[in-house]
Tab-separated table of C-alpha atoms in Angstrom:
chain	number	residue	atom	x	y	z
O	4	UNK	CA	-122.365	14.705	259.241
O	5	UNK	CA	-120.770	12.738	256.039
O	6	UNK	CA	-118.139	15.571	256.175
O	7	UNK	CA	-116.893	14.895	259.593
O	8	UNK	CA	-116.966	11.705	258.949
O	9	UNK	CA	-114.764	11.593	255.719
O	10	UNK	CA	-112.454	14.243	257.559
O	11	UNK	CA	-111.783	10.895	260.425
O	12	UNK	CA	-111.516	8.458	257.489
O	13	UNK	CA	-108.837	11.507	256.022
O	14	UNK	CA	-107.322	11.572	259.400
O	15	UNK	CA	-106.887	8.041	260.202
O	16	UNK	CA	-105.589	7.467	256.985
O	17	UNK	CA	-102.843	10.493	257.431
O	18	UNK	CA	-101.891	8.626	261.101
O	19	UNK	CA	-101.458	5.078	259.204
O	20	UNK	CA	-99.262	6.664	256.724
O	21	UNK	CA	-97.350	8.639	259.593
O	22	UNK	CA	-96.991	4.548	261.288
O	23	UNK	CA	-95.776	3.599	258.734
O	24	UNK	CA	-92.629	6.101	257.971
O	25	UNK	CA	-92.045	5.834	262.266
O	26	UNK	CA	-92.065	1.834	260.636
O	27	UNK	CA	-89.781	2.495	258.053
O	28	UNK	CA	-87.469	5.021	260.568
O	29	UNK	CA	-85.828	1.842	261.999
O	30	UNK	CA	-84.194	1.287	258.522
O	31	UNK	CA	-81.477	3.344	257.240
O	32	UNK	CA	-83.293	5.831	254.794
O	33	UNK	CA	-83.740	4.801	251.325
O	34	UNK	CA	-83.950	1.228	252.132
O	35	UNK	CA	-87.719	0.589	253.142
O	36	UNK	CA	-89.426	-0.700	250.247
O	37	UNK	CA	-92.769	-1.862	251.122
O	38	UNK	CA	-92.878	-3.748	248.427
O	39	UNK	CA	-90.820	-6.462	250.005
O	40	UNK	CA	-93.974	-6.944	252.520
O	41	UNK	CA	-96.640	-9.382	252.055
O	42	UNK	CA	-98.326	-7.234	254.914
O	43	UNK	CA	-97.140	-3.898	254.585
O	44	UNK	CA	-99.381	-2.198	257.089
O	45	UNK	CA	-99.779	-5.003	259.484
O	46	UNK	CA	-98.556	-2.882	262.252
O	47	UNK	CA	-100.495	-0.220	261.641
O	48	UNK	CA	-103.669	-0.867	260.640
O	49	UNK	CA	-106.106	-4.043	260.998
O	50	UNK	CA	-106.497	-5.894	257.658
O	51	UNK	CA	-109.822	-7.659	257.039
O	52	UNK	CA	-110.840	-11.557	256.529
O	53	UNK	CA	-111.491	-10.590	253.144
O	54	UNK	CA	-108.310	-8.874	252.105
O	55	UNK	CA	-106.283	-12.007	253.923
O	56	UNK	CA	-108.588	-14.208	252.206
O	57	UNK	CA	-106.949	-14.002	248.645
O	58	UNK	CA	-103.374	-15.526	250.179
O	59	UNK	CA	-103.027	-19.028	249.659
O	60	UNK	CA	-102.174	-21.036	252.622
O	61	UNK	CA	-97.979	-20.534	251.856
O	62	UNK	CA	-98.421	-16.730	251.579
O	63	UNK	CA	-100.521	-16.903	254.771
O	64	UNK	CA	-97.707	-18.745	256.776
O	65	UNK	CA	-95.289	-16.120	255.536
O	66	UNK	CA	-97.437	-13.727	256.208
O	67	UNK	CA	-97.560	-14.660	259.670
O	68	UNK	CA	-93.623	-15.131	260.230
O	69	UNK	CA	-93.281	-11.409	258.982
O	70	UNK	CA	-94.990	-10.398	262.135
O	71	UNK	CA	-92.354	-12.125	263.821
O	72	UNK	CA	-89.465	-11.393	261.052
O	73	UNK	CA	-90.208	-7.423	262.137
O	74	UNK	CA	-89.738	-7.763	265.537
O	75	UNK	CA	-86.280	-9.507	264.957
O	76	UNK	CA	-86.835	-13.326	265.108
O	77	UNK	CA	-84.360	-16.067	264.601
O	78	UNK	CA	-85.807	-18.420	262.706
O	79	UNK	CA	-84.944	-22.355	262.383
O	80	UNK	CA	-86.444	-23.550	259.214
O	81	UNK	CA	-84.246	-23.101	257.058
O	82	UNK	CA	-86.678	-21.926	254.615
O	83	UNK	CA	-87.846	-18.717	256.379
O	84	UNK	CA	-84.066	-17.973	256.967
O	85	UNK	CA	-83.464	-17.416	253.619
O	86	UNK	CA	-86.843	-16.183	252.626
O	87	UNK	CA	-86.418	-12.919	255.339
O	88	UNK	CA	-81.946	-13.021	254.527
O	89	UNK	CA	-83.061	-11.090	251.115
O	90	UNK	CA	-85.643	-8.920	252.911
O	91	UNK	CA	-83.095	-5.466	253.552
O	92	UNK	CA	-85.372	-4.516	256.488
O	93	UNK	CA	-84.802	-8.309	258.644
O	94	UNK	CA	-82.186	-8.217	261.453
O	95	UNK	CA	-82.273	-11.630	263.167
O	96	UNK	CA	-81.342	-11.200	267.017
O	97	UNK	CA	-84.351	-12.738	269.247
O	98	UNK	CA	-84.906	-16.460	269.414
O	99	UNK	CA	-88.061	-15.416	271.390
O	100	UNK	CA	-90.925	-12.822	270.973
O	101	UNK	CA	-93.505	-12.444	273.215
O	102	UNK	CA	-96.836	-11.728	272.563
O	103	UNK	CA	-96.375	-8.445	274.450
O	104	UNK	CA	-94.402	-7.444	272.205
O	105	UNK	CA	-97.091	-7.168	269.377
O	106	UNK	CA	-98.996	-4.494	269.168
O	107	UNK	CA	-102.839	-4.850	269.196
O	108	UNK	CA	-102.639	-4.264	265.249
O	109	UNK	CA	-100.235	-6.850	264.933
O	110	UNK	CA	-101.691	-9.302	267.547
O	111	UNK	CA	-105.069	-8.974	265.872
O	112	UNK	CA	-103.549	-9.543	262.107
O	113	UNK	CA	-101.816	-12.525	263.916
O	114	UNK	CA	-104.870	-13.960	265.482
O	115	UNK	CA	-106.779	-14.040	261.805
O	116	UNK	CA	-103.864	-15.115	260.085
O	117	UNK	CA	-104.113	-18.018	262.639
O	118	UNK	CA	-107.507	-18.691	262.100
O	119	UNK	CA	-107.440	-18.189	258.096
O	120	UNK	CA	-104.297	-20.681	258.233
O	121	UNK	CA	-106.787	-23.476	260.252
O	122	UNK	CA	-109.837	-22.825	257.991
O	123	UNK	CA	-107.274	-23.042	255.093
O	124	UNK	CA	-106.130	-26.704	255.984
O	125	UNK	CA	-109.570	-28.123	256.688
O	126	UNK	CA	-110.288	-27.712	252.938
């Protein structure tokens, strides 16, 4: 039983990786660097309260506009606009995204994100 078990785990693991490189296939090759992510798997996979947890309540907000940076959101502030301008993966051209437009591993990472952001200005 453990076996088939840590075959899934091996599985699931292979199809996050494989997300992530159809992720990267929207950017001319060479130029997706995960590094420039604060959530580099947020479309792919869910993260946990935990791992969100250890941002502070600025990386959390930026965390959250990623979501939002990746699916080619205008921002206002002027702040995220030049946070995302040095990202090479951010191409501004919606001034809208609906929540439709999230997947549920997105929409989910959103929704704690949310929640971690509210818990993190009560304290």
């Amino acid at each position: 039983m453990y076996g088939r078990k840590r075959a899934a785990v091996s599985i699931c693991v292979i199809a996050a990786a494989f997300l992530w490189c159809l992720e990267c296939a929207k950017i001319p090759e060479g130029e997706c660097r995960p590094e420039e992510f604060i959530l580099p798997h947020a479309a792919v996979r869910y993260y946990s309260e935990k791992e969100l947890g250890m941002l502070d309540g600025h990386r959390l907000y930026l965390a959250r506009n990623e979501l939002y940076a990746r699916h080619g959101y205008v921002f206002r502030s002027q702040e995220l606009k030049e946070y995302f301008a040095d990202k090479s993966w951010y191409v501004p051209e919606v001034t809208k995204v609906p929540a439709s437009e999230f997947n549920p591993y997105e929409a989910s990472n959103l929704e704690l994100i949310r929640r971690l952001e509210a818990d993190y200005g009560k304290k």
